[in-house]
């Protein structure tokens, strides 16, 4: 069965610093992978997705993620953090053996210090 | 309206009340989902509906009763809730293979008093 592990439940960076949120997955078939962002008291918003095309995926708000099959990773990065990036981030893998149901990670809360 | 709409956005109810949460999607999706999100806890998948048929119930207490009259509408009927049921309830929809991921609503913040 597919699973997702997000390393670090909380990450803190300074404004302007690199953002790196880690996600590792396990899957017996080529996966679809997603990153979502959640602002307080809001639903989850899709940041970007990997569906077996280019391994480097660009998303909204300057975020990108790289699919590395050898490392079973899909880490999310942004070169320069903004205060508005403070939110909860979720990585998800599509369980294509179960009709594409998404399996979510535990989430990583990103704090941005001025 | 576009996307996934949830109403109400906020709900306060007593333990003896009966209330319903509503979710509506205008995306032509065939699958709909209810999630519970409690503070400091992971997302909990509650129910899955495909073509308005329930395909998954993750051991949810019977005080939560879902209803899916068609592929565009999903309800969560609540009765005799407990304070620990206070949470953000999220609805989502997708195509059946979820290749484009899920589209989430903004959620209903439920407080049980």
Coordinates of C-alpha atoms in Angstrom, one line a residue:
Chain A
X1 CA 0.0 0.0 0.0
X2 CA 1.1 3.5 -0.6
X3 CA 2.2 5.7 2.2
X4 CA 3.7 9.2 2.7
X5 CA 6.1 10.4 5.4
X6 CA 6.7 14.1 5.9
X7 CA 9.9 14.7 7.9
X8 CA 9.4 17.4 10.5
X9 CA 6.0 18.4 11.8
X10 CA 7.3 22.0 12.1
X11 CA 9.8 24.0 10.1
X12 CA 10.9 27.5 10.8
X13 CA 12.8 29.8 8.4
X14 CA 13.7 33.4 8.2
X15 CA 12.1 35.6 5.6
X16 CA 14.2 35.4 2.4
X17 CA 15.7 32.0 3.3
X18 CA 15.3 28.8 1.4
X19 CA 12.3 26.7 2.2
X20 CA 12.7 22.9 2.1
X21 CA 9.9 20.6 3.2
X22 CA 10.6 17.0 3.0
X23 CA 8.3 14.2 1.7
X24 CA 9.1 10.5 1.1
X25 CA 6.7 8.1 -0.3
X26 CA 6.3 4.4 -0.8
X27 CA 4.5 3.0 -3.8
X28 CA 4.4 -0.3 -5.7
X29 CA 3.4 1.5 -8.9
X30 CA 4.5 4.8 -10.5
X31 CA 2.9 7.3 -8.3
X32 CA 1.1 10.5 -8.7
X33 CA 2.4 13.0 -6.1
X34 CA 0.9 16.2 -4.8
X35 CA 1.7 19.1 -2.5
X36 CA -1.1 21.1 -0.9
X37 CA -1.1 24.2 1.3
X38 CA -3.6 25.0 4.0
X39 CA -4.0 28.5 5.5
X40 CA -5.7 28.8 8.9
X41 CA -9.4 27.8 8.9
X42 CA -9.3 27.2 5.1
X43 CA -9.4 24.1 3.0
X44 CA -6.4 22.6 1.2
X45 CA -5.2 24.2 -2.0
X46 CA -3.2 22.4 -4.6
X47 CA 0.3 23.8 -4.9
X48 CA 1.6 21.4 -7.6
X49 CA 1.4 17.8 -8.8
X50 CA 3.7 15.2 -10.4
X51 CA 2.0 12.8 -12.9
X52 CA 5.0 11.2 -14.6
X53 CA 5.9 14.0 -16.9
X54 CA 8.8 16.3 -16.1
X55 CA 10.5 15.4 -12.8
X56 CA 10.9 19.0 -11.7
X57 CA 7.5 20.4 -11.2
X58 CA 6.7 24.1 -10.8
X59 CA 3.7 25.2 -8.8
X60 CA 2.0 28.3 -7.6
X61 CA 3.5 31.0 -5.3
X62 CA 7.1 30.2 -6.5
X63 CA 7.2 26.7 -5.1
X64 CA 8.6 23.7 -6.9
X65 CA 9.2 20.0 -6.2
X66 CA 11.5 17.4 -7.7
X67 CA 10.5 13.8 -8.1
X68 CA 13.5 11.5 -7.3
X69 CA 12.6 7.9 -7.9
X70 CA 15.9 6.6 -6.6
X71 CA 15.3 8.3 -3.3
X72 CA 11.5 7.9 -3.3
X73 CA 11.3 11.6 -2.5
X74 CA 9.2 14.6 -3.6
X75 CA 10.6 17.5 -1.5
X76 CA 9.1 20.9 -1.8
X77 CA 11.3 24.0 -2.2
X78 CA 11.1 27.7 -2.5
X79 CA 14.2 29.8 -3.0
X80 CA 13.1 32.8 -0.8
X81 CA 10.4 32.6 1.9
X82 CA 7.8 35.2 2.4
X83 CA 5.8 35.9 5.5
X84 CA 2.7 34.9 3.5
X85 CA 4.1 31.4 3.0
X86 CA 3.4 30.6 6.7
X87 CA 0.9 27.7 6.6
X88 CA 0.5 24.0 6.8
X89 CA 1.8 21.9 3.9
X90 CA 0.6 18.4 3.0
X91 CA 2.3 15.9 0.7
X92 CA 0.0 13.3 -0.8
X93 CA 0.4 10.2 -3.0
X94 CA -2.3 8.7 -5.2
X95 CA -3.1 5.1 -4.4
X96 CA -3.6 4.0 -8.0
X97 CA -4.4 0.5 -6.8
X98 CA -7.5 1.9 -5.0
X99 CA -8.9 4.0 -7.8
X100 CA -6.6 6.9 -7.2
X101 CA -7.5 7.7 -3.6
X102 CA -5.0 10.2 -2.1
X103 CA -3.0 9.2 0.9
X104 CA -1.9 12.3 2.9
X105 CA 1.1 12.9 5.0
X106 CA 0.9 14.2 8.5
X107 CA 1.6 17.8 7.5
X108 CA 4.4 20.2 8.1
X109 CA 3.7 23.6 9.7
X110 CA 5.9 26.3 8.1
X111 CA 6.7 29.4 10.2
X112 CA 8.4 32.4 8.7
X113 CA 10.3 34.8 10.9
X114 CA 10.8 38.4 10.0
Chain B
X1 CA -20.3 29.4 -8.3
X2 CA -17.3 27.3 -9.1
X3 CA -15.2 24.8 -7.1
X4 CA -16.3 23.2 -3.9
X5 CA -18.7 25.1 -1.6
X6 CA -19.3 24.2 2.0
X7 CA -22.0 25.6 4.2
X8 CA -22.1 26.7 6.9
X9 CA -18.6 28.0 7.5
X10 CA -19.1 28.0 11.2
X11 CA -21.5 25.9 13.4
X12 CA -22.0 25.8 17.1
X13 CA -24.3 23.1 18.3
X14 CA -25.3 21.5 21.6
X15 CA -24.8 17.8 22.2
X16 CA -28.5 17.1 21.8
X17 CA -29.0 19.1 18.6
X18 CA -29.3 17.8 15.0
X19 CA -27.6 19.7 12.2
X20 CA -26.4 19.1 8.7
X21 CA -23.3 20.1 6.8
X22 CA -23.6 20.7 3.1
X23 CA -21.1 20.4 0.3
X24 CA -21.6 21.2 -3.4
X25 CA -19.2 20.9 -6.3
X26 CA -19.6 22.4 -9.8
X27 CA -16.6 20.6 -11.3
X28 CA -18.2 17.6 -12.9
X29 CA -16.4 15.3 -10.5
X30 CA -17.6 11.8 -9.7
X31 CA -16.1 11.2 -6.3
X32 CA -16.7 13.1 -3.1
X33 CA -15.1 12.9 0.3
X34 CA -15.6 14.0 3.9
X35 CA -12.5 14.6 6.1
X36 CA -12.2 15.5 9.8
X37 CA -9.3 17.7 10.8
X38 CA -8.8 18.1 14.6
X39 CA -6.2 20.4 16.1
X40 CA -2.6 18.9 16.0
X41 CA -3.9 15.7 14.4
X42 CA -3.6 14.4 10.8
X43 CA -6.4 14.6 8.3
X44 CA -8.9 11.8 9.0
X45 CA -10.8 10.4 6.0
X46 CA -14.3 9.7 7.1
X47 CA -16.4 8.7 4.0
X48 CA -15.9 8.3 0.2
X49 CA -18.6 8.4 -2.4
X50 CA -18.1 7.3 -6.0
X51 CA -21.0 8.1 -8.4
X52 CA -23.1 8.8 -5.2
X53 CA -22.5 5.3 -3.8
X54 CA -20.6 5.0 -0.6
X55 CA -17.4 3.1 -1.1
X56 CA -15.6 3.8 2.1
X57 CA -16.6 4.3 5.8
X58 CA -13.6 4.5 8.1
X59 CA -15.2 3.3 11.3
X60 CA -17.0 6.6 11.7
X61 CA -19.4 6.7 14.7
X62 CA -23.1 6.4 13.7
X63 CA -23.7 9.9 15.1
X64 CA -22.3 11.0 11.7
X65 CA -24.6 10.1 8.9
X66 CA -23.5 11.0 5.3
X67 CA -25.9 11.4 2.4
X68 CA -25.0 11.8 -1.3
X69 CA -28.2 12.3 -3.4
X70 CA -26.2 12.9 -6.6
X71 CA -22.6 13.4 -7.7
X72 CA -22.7 17.1 -7.0
X73 CA -24.0 17.2 -3.5
X74 CA -22.8 15.7 -0.3
X75 CA -24.3 16.1 3.2
X76 CA -23.1 15.2 6.7
X77 CA -25.9 14.8 9.1
X78 CA -24.9 15.3 12.8
X79 CA -26.8 14.2 15.9
X80 CA -25.9 13.6 19.5
X81 CA -22.4 14.8 19.1
X82 CA -19.6 14.9 21.7
X83 CA -17.3 17.8 22.5
X84 CA -14.4 15.7 21.0
X85 CA -16.2 16.0 17.6
X86 CA -15.3 19.7 17.5
X87 CA -13.1 20.1 14.4
X88 CA -12.8 21.4 10.9
X89 CA -14.8 19.3 8.5
X90 CA -13.6 19.3 5.0
X91 CA -15.3 18.2 1.9
X92 CA -13.4 17.4 -1.3
X93 CA -14.2 16.1 -4.8
X94 CA -12.2 14.6 -7.6
X95 CA -12.4 12.6 -10.8
X96 CA -12.5 8.9 -10.1
X97 CA -8.8 8.3 -10.8
X98 CA -7.8 11.5 -8.9
X99 CA -5.1 12.1 -11.4
X100 CA -5.6 15.9 -10.9
X101 CA -5.8 15.5 -7.2
X102 CA -8.7 16.6 -5.0
X103 CA -10.4 20.0 -4.8
X104 CA -11.3 21.0 -1.3
X105 CA -13.9 23.2 0.1
X106 CA -13.1 25.9 2.7
X107 CA -14.5 23.7 5.5
X108 CA -17.0 24.0 8.3
X109 CA -15.6 24.8 11.7
X110 CA -17.8 22.8 14.1
X111 CA -17.9 23.5 17.8
X112 CA -19.9 21.1 20.1
X113 CA -20.8 22.6 23.4

